[in-house]
CSV table of C-alpha atoms and ligand atoms in Angstrom, one decimal:
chain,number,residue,atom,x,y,z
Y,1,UNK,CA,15.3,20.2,12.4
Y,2,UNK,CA,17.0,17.0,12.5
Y,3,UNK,CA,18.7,16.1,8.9
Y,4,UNK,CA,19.8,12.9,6.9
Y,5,UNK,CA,20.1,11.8,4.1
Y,6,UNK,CA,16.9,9.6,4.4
Y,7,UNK,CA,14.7,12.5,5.3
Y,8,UNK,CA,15.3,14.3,2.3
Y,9,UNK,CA,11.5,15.2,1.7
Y,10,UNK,CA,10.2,17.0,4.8
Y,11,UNK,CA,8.1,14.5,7.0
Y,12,UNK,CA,6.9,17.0,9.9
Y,13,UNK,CA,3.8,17.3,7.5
Y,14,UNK,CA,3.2,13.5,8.4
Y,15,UNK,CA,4.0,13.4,12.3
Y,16,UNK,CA,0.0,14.6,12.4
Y,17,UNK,CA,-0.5,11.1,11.1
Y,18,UNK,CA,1.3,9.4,13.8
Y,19,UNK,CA,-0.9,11.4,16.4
Y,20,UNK,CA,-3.9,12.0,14.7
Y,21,UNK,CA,-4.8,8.9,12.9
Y,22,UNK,CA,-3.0,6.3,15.1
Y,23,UNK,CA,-0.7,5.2,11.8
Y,24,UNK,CA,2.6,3.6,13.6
Y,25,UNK,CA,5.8,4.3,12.7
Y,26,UNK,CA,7.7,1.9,10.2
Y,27,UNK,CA,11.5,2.5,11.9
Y,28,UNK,CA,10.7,1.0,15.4
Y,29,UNK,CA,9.9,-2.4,13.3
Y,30,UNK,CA,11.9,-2.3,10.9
Y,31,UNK,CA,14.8,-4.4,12.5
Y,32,UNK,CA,12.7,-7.1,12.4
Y,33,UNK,CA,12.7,-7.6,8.7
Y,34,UNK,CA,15.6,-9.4,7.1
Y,35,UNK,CA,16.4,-8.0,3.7
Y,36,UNK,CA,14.1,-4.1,4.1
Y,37,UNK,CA,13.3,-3.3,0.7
Y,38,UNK,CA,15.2,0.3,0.2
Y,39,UNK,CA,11.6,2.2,0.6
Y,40,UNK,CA,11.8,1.0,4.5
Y,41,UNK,CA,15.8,1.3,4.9
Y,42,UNK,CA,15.6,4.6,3.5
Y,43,UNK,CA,12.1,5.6,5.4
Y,44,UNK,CA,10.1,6.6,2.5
Y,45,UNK,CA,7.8,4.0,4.1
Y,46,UNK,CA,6.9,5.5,7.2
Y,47,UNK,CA,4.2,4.4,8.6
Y,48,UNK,CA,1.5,1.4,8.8
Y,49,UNK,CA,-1.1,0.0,10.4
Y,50,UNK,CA,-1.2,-3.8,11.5
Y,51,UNK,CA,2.2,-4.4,9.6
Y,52,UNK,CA,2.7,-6.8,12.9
Y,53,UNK,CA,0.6,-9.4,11.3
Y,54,UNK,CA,2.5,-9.5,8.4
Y,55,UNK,CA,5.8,-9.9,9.8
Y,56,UNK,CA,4.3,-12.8,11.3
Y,57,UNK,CA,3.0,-14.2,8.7
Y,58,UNK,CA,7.3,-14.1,7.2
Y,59,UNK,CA,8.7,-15.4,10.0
Y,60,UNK,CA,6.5,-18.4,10.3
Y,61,UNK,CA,5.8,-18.5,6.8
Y,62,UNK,CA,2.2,-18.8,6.9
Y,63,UNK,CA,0.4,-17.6,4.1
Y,64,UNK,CA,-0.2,-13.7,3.7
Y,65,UNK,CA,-1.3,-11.5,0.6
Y,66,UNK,CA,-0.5,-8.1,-0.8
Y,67,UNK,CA,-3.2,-6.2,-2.6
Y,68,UNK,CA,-3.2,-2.3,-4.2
Y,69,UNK,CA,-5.1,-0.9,-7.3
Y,70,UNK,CA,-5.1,2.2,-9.1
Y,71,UNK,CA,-8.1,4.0,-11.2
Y,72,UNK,CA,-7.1,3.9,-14.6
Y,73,UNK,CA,-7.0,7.4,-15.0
Y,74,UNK,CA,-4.0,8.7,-16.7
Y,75,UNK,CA,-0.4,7.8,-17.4
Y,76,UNK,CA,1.8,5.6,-15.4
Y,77,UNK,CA,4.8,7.6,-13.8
Y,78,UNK,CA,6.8,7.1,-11.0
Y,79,UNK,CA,4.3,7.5,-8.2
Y,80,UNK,CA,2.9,4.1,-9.1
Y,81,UNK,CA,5.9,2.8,-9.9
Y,82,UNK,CA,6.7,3.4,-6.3
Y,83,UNK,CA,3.1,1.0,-5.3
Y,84,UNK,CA,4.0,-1.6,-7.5
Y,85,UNK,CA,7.5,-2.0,-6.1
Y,86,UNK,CA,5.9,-2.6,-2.9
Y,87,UNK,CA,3.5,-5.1,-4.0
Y,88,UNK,CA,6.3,-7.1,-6.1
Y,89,UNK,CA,8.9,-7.1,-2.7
Y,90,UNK,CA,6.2,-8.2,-0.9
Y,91,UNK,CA,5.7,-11.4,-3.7
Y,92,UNK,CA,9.0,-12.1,-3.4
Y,93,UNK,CA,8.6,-12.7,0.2
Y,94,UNK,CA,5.9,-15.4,-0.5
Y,95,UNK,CA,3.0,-13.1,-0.3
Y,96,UNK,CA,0.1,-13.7,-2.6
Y,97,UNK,CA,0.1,-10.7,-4.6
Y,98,UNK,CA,-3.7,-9.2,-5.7
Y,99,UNK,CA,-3.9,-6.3,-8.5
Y,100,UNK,CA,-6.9,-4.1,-9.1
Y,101,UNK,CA,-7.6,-2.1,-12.1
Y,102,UNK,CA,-10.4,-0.2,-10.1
Y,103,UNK,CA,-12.7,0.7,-13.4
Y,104,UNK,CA,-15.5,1.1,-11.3
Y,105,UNK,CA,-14.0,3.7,-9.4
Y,106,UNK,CA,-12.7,5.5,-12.7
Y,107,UNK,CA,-15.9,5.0,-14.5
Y,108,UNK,CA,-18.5,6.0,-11.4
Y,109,UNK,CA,-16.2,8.9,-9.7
Y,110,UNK,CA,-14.4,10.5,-13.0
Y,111,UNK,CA,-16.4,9.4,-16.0
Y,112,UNK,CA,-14.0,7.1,-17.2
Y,113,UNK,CA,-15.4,5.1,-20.0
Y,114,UNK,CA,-15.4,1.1,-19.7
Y,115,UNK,CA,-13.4,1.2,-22.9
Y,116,UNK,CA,-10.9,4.2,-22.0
Y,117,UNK,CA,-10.6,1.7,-18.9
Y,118,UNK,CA,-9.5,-1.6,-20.6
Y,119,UNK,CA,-7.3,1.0,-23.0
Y,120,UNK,CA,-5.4,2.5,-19.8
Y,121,UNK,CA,-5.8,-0.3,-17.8
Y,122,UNK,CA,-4.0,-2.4,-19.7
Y,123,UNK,CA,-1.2,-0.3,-21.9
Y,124,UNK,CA,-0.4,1.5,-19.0
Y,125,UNK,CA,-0.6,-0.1,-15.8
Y,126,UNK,CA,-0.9,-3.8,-16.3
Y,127,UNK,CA,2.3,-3.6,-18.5
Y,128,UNK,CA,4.2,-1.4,-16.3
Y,129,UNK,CA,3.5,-3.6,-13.5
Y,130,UNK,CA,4.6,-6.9,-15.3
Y,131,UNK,CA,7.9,-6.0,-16.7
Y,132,UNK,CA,8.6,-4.5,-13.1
Y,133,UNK,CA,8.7,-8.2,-12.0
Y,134,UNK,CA,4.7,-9.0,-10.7
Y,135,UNK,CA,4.8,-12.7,-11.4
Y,136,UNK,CA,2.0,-14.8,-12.9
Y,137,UNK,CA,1.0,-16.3,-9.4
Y,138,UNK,CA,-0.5,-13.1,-8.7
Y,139,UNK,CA,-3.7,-12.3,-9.9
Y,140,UNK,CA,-4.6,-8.6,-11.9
Y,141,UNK,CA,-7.9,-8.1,-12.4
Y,142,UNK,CA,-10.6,-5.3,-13.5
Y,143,UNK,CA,-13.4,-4.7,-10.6
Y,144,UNK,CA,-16.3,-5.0,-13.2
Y,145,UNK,CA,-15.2,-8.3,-14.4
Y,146,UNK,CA,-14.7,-10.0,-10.7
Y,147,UNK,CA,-18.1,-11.1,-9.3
Y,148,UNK,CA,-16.3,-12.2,-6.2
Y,149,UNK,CA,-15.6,-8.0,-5.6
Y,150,UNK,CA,-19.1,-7.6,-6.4
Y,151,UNK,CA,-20.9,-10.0,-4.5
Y,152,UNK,CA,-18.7,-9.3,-1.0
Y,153,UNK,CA,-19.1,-5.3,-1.5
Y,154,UNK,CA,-23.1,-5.8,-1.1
Y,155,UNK,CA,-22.3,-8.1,1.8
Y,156,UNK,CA,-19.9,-5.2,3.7
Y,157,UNK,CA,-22.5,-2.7,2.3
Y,158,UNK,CA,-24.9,-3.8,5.0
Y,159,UNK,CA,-21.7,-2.7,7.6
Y,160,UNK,CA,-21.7,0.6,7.3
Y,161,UNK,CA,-24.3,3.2,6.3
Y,162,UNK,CA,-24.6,6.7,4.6
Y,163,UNK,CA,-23.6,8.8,8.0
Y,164,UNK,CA,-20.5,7.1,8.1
Y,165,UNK,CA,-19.5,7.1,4.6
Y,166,UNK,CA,-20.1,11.3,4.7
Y,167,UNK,CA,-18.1,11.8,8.1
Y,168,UNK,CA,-15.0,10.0,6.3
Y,169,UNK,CA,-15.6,10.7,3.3
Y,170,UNK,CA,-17.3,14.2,3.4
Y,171,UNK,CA,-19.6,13.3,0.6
Y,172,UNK,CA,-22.1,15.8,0.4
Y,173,UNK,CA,-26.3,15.2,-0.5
Y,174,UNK,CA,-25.4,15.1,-4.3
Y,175,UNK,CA,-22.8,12.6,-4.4
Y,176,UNK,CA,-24.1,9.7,-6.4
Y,177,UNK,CA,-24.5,6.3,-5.0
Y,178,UNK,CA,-22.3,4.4,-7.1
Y,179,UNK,CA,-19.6,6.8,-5.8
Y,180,UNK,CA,-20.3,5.5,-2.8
Y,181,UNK,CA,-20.6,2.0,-4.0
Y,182,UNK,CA,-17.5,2.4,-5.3
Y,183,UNK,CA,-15.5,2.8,-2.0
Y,184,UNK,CA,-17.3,-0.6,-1.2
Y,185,UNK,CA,-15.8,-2.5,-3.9
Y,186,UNK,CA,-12.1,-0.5,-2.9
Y,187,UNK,CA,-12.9,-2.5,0.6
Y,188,UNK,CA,-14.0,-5.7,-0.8
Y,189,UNK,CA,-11.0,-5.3,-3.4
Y,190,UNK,CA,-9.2,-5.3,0.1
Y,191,UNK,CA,-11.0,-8.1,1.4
Y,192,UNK,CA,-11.1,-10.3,-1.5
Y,193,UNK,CA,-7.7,-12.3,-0.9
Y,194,UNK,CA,-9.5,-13.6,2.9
Y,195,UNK,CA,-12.4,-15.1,0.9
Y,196,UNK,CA,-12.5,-19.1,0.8
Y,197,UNK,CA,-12.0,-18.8,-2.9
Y,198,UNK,CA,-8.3,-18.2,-1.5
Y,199,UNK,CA,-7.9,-20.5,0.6
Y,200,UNK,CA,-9.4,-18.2,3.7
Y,201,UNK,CA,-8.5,-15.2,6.2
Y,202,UNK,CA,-5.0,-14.5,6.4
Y,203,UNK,CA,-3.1,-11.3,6.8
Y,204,UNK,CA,-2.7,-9.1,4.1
Y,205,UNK,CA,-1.0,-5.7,3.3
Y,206,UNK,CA,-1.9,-2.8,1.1
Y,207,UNK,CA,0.6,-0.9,0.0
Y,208,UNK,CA,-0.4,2.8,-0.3
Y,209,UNK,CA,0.1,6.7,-0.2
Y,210,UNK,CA,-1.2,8.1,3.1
Y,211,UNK,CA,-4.0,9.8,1.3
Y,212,UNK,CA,-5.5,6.1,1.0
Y,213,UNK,CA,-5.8,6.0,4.6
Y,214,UNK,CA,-9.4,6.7,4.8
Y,215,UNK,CA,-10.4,3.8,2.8
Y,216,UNK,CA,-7.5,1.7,5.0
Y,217,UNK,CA,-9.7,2.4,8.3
Y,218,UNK,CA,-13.0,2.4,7.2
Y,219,UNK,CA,-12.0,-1.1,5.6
Y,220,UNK,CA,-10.4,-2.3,8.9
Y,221,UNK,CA,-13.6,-1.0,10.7
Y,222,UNK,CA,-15.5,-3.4,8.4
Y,223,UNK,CA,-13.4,-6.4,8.7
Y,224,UNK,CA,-13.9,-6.5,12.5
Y,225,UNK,CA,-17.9,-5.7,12.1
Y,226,UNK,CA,-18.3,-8.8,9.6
Y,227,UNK,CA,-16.7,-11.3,12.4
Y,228,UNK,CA,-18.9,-13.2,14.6
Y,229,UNK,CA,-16.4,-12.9,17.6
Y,230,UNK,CA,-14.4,-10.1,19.3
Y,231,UNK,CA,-11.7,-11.8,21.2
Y,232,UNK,CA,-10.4,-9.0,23.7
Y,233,UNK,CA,-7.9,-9.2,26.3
Y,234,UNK,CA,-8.8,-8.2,29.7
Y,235,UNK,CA,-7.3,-7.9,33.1
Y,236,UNK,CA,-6.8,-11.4,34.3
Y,237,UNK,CA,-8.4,-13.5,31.5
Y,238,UNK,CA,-9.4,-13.5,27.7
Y,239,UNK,CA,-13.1,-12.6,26.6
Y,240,UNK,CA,-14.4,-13.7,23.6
Y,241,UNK,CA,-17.9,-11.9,23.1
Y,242,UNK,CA,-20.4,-12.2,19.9
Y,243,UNK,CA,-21.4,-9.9,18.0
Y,244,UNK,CA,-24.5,-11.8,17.1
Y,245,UNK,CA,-25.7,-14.6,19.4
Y,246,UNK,CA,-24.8,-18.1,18.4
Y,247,UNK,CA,-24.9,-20.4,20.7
Y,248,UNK,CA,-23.4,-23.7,19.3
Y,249,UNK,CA,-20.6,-21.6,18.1
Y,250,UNK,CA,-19.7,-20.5,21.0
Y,251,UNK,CA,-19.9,-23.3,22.9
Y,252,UNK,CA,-17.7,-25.1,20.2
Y,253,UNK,CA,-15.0,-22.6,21.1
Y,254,UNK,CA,-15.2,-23.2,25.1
Y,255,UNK,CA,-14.7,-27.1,23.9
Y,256,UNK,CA,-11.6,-26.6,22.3
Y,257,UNK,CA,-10.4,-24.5,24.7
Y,258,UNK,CA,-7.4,-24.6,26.6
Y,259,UNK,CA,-7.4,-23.4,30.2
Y,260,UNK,CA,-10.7,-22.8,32.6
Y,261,UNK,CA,-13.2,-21.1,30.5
Y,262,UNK,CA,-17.1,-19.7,31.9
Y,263,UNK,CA,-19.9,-19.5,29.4
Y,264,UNK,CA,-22.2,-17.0,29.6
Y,265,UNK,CA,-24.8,-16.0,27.2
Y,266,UNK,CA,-23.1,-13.6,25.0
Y,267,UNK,CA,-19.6,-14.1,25.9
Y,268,UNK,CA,-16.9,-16.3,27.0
Y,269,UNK,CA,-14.2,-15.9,29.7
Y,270,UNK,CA,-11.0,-17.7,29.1
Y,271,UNK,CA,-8.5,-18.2,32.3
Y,272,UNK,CA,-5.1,-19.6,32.5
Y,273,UNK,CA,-4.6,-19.2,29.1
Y,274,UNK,CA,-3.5,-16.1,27.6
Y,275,UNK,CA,-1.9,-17.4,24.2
Y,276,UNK,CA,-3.7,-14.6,22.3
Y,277,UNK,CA,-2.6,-16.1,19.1
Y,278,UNK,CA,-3.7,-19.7,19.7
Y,279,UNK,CA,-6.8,-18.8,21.1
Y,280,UNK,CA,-7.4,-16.3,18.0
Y,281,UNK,CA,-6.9,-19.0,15.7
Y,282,UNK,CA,-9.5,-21.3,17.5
Y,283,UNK,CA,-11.9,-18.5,17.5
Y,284,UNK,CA,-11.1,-17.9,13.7
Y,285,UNK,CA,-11.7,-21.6,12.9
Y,286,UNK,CA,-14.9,-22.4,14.7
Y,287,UNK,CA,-16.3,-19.0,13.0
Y,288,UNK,CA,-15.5,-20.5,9.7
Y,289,UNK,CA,-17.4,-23.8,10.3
Y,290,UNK,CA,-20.6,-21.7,11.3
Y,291,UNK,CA,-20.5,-19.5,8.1
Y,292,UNK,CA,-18.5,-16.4,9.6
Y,293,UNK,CA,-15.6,-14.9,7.6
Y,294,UNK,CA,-13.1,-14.4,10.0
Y,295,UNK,CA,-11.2,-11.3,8.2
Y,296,UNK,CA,-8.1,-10.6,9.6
Y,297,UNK,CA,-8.0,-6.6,9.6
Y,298,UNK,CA,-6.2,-5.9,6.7
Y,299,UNK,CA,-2.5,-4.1,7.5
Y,300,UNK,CA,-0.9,-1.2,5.8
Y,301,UNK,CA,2.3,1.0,4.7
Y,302,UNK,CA,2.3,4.4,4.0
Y,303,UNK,CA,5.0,5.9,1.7
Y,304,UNK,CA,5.6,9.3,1.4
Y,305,UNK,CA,5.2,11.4,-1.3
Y,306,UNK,CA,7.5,12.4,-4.1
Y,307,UNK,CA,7.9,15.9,-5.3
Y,308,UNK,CA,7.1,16.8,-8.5
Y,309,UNK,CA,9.9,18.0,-10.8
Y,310,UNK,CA,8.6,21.9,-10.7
Y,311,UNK,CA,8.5,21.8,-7.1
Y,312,UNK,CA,5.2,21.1,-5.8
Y,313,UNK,CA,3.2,18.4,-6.2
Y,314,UNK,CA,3.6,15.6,-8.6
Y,315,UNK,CA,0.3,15.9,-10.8
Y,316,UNK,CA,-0.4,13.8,-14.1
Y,317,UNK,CA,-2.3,17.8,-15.5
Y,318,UNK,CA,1.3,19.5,-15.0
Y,319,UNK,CA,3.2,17.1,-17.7
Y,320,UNK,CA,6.8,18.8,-16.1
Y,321,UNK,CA,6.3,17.2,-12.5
Y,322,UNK,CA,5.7,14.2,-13.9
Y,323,UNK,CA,8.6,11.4,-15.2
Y,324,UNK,CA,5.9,8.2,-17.0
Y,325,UNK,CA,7.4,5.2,-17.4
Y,326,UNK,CA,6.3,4.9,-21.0
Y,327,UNK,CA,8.3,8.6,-21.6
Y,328,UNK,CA,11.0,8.5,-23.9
Y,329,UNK,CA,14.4,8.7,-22.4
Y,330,UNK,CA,15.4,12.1,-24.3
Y,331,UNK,CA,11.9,13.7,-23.3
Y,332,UNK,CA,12.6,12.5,-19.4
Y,333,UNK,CA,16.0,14.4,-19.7
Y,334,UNK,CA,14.8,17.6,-20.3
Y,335,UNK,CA,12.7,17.1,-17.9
Y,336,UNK,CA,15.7,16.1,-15.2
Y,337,UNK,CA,17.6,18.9,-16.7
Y,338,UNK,CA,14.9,21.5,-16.1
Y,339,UNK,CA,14.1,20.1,-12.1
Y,340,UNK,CA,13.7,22.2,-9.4
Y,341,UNK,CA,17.3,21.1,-7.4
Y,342,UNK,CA,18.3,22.7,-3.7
Y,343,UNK,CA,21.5,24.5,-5.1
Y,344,UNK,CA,22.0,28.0,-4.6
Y,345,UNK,CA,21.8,30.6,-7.1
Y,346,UNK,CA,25.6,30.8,-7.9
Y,347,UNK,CA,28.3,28.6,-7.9
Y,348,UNK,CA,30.4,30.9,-5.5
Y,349,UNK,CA,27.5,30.6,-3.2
Y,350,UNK,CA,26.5,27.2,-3.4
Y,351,UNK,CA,30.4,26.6,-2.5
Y,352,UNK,CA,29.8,28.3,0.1
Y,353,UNK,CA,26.8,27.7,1.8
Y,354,UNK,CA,26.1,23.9,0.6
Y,355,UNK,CA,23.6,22.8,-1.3
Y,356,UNK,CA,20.0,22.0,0.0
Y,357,UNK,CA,19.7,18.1,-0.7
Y,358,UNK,CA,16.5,18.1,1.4
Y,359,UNK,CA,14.7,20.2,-0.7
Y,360,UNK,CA,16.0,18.9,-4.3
Y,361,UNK,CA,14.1,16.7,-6.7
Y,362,UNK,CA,16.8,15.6,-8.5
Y,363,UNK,CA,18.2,14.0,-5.4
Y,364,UNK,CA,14.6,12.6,-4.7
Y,365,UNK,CA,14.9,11.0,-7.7
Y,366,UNK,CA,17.9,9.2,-6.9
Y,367,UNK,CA,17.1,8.4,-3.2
Y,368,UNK,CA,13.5,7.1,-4.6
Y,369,UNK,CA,14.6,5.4,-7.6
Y,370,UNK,CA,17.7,5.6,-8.8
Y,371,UNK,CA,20.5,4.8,-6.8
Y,372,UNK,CA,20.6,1.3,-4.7
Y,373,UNK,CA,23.8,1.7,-3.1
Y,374,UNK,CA,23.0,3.4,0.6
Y,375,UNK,CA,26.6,5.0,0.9
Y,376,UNK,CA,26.6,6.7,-2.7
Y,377,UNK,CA,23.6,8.1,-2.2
Y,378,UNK,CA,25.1,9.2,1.9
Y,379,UNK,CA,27.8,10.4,0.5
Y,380,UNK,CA,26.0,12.7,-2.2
Y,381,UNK,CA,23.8,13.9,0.4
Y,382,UNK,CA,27.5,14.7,2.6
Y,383,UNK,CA,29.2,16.4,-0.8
Y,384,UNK,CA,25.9,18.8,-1.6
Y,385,UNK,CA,25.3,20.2,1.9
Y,386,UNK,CA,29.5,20.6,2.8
Y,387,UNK,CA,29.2,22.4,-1.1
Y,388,UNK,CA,31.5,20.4,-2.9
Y,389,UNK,CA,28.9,19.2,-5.1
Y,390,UNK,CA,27.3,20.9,-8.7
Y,391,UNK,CA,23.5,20.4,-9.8
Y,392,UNK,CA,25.0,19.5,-13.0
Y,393,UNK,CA,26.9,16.7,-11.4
Y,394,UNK,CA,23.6,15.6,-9.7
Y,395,UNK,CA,21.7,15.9,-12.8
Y,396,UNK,CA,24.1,14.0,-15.1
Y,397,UNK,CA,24.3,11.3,-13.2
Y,398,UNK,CA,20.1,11.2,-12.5
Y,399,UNK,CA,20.4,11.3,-16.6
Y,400,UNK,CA,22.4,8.4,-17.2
Y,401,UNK,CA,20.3,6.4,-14.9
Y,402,UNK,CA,17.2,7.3,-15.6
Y,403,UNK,CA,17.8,6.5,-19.5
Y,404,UNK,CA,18.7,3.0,-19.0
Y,405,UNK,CA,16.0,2.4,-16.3
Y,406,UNK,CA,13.7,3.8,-19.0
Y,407,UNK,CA,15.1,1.6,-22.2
Y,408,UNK,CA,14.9,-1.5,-20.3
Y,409,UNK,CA,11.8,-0.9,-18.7
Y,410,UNK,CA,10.4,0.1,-21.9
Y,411,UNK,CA,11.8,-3.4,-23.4
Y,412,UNK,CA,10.1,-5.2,-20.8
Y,413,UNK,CA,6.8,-4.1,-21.0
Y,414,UNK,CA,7.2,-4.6,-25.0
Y,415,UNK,CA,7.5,-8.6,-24.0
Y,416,UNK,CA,4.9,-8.0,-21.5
Y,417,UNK,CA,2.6,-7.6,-24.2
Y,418,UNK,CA,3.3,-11.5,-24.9
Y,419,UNK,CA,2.4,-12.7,-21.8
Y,420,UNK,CA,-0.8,-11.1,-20.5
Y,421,UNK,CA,-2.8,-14.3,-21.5
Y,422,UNK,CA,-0.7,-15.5,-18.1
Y,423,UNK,CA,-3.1,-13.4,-16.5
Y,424,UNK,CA,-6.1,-14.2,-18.3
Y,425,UNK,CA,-6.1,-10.8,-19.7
Y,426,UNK,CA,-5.6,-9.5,-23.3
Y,427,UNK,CA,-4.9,-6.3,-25.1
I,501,LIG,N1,-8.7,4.2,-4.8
I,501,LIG,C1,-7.5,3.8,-5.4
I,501,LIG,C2,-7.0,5.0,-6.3
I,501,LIG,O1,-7.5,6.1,-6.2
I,501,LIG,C3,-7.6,2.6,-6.3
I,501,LIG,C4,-7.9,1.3,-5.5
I,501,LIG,C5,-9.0,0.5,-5.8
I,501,LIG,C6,-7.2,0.6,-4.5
I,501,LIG,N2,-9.0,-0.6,-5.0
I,501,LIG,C7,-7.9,-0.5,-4.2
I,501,LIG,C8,-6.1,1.0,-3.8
I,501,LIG,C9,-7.5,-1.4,-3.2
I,501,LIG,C10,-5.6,0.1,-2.8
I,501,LIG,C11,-6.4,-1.1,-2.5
I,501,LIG,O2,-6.2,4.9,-7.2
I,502,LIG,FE1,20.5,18.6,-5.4
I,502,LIG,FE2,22.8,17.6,-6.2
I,502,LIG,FE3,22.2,20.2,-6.4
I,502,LIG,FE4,22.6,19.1,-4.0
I,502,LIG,S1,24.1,19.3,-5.7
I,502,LIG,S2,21.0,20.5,-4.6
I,502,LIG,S3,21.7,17.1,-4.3
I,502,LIG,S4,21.2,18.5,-7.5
């Protein structure tokens, strides 16, 4: 197996989800982004679907959204952290930047209570993600109180139907429906920034962990049935084809066509002119004037993973695994101290032998939030498997950093507090 000091948290579990599940892989595009946040230098993004459209969307600078939500479930640790990051870069890069509370979700799939969910909403995620740097252009808001959510999840309701729902999402008979409706207001969460209320389609990127991926292709699924027009590129000319007959439509398109065009009944053949992008856009526009939504397919990244503390999996119900953001700095030393690391039982040995960097927490820690600086973190990686590095060494230094990101994040959600009325929202 091929090592470095990126792939510190073994990835052959996801090459199934290049093959499997058509996800691309982030590296072959990632030279085309100017300043990589270090999730994509460092390949802990991995994968996505559509990302193209975003990058487009930068480069031209043409408007473009992010959008991700969590359940208000439990404390905030450094698995979300890792979500909100993304959402933020993606602000900073002119994106219009979307936050769900999902309290539907939490209420109708794990009997959250609508009270629990302002509580945790709120104290824990809205504050985390606003002293992480979401600015007040974006919007944060809870599904229950957005009628826009509402209203576009009955529309995309009538898109799919209860086989399909059980073959992704292997609901069985009992499952309630407002489970089910529940992963129609996740897609019209995703939807929601393409609505008119925002100024239209565009693209837009959810950030998420690869277990989201379900939701990600059902949703893309739906985006593509709600258009009126499929515009397909076939061997020597264009066809755009409707999904539901309209004839003044269509015949607005031919007009504004470049290039020789033939008009059939359900369909129109474009020659001369394969500007995919221009003739999209026409398509788009003319769909809009008759009433149609024009979704762009919403994109995606994939992040993987990180390991729980213990080893394992990181789990909110094993209180060791987890680091909040909201823990005190002397509680998330312990913690650190006690990590599951890749040294070797002795010190003779781990001289010895090396250190396992690849399988150590502590260093995840540092690679996924810690350290910035590419050639420290290279050259830690170097030091632990040549064996001229101590856990304690590691674990010091994840100490010291980890305490101050802790104090000052914990100051910044304390003025966070002052400025949720910014966001409409209140404690
Ligand atoms: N289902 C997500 C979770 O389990 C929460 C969620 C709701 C979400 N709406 C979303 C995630 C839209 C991404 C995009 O936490
Ligand atoms: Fe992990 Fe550092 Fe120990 Fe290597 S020396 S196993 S990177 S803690």
């Amino acid at each position: 197996m091929k090592l470095d000091p990126w792939g510190a948290v073994d990835i052959t579990d996801y090459s199934k989800l290049f093959d499997e599940f058509g996800i691309a892989p982030f590296e072959t595009i990632i030279s085309e982004i100017s300043n990589p946040h270090l999730y994509m230098r460092r390949q802990i993004i991995f994968g996505h679907r559509g990302y193209q459209t975003i990058l487009e969307a930068m480069r031209n600078k043409t408007p473009f959204a992010v959008m991700s939500g969590f359940m208000p479930s439990g404390r905030i640790h450094l698995g979300h952290k890792m979500v909100m990051d993304e959402m933020i870069w993606h602000q900073q890069m002119g994106a219009h930047a979307f936050f769900a509370v999902a309290d539907m979700e939490a209420y109708s799939v794990r009997n959250i209570s609508w009270k629990k969910c302002v509580e945790i909403g709120i104290n824990e995620y809205v504050l985390s993600l606003i002293a992480l740097g979401f600015e007040s252009n974006g919007r944060i808001y809870f599904q229950s109180k957005n009628p826009l959510v509402k209203d576009l999840a009955f529309e995309l309701g009538m898109k799919t139907n209860l086989s399909e729902m059980g073959a992704i999402y292997g609901f069985p008979g009992e499952t309630h429906v407002s489970h089910m409706l529940s992963t129609l207001i996740q897609s019209a969460d995703i939807l929601q920034p393409q609505l008119a209320e925002y100024s239209g389609p565009k693209p837009v990127v959810i950030p998420v962990g690869a277990d989201q991926d379900p939701h990600i292709r059902l949703t893309r699924d739906i985006a593509s049935r709600m258009r009126m027009f499929k515009v397909e590129p076939r061997e020597c000319y264009i066809s755009v084809r409707a999904r539901a007959a309209n004839k003044a439509a269509m015949r607005a398109i031919a007009d504004r066509m470049e290039g020789k065009t033939r008009l059939y009944a359900e369909h129109l053949d474009i020659y001369d002119n394969d500007d995919m992008t221009v003739i999209e856009s026409i398509v788009r526009e003319v769909e809009i004037e008759h009433g149609g939504c024009g979704f762009y397919q919403p994109a995606s990244t994939y992040h993987r993973f990180m390991s729980g503390l213990t080893g394992g999996k990181m789990s909110s119900s094993n209180p060791n695994s987890i680091i909040a953001l909201t823990e005190s700095p002397d509680v998330a030393a312990a913690k650190i101290k006690k990590a599951k690391t890749g040294g070797r039982i002795t010190l003779a040995e781990q001289r010895r032998f090396g250190g396992e960097p690849q399988k150590c927490t502590v260093y995840e820690l540092l690679m996924f939030h810690l350290l910035e600086d590419d050639e420290q973190l290279a050259e830690i990686f170097e030091k632990c498997r040549d064996g001229g590095r101590t856990c304690g060494k590691c674990k010091a230094l994840a100490v010291e950093l980890m305490s101050s990101f802790l104090k000052e994040h914990q100051e910044k959600r304390e003025l966070a507090k002052e400025r949720l009325d910014e966001f409409g929202l209140k404690i």
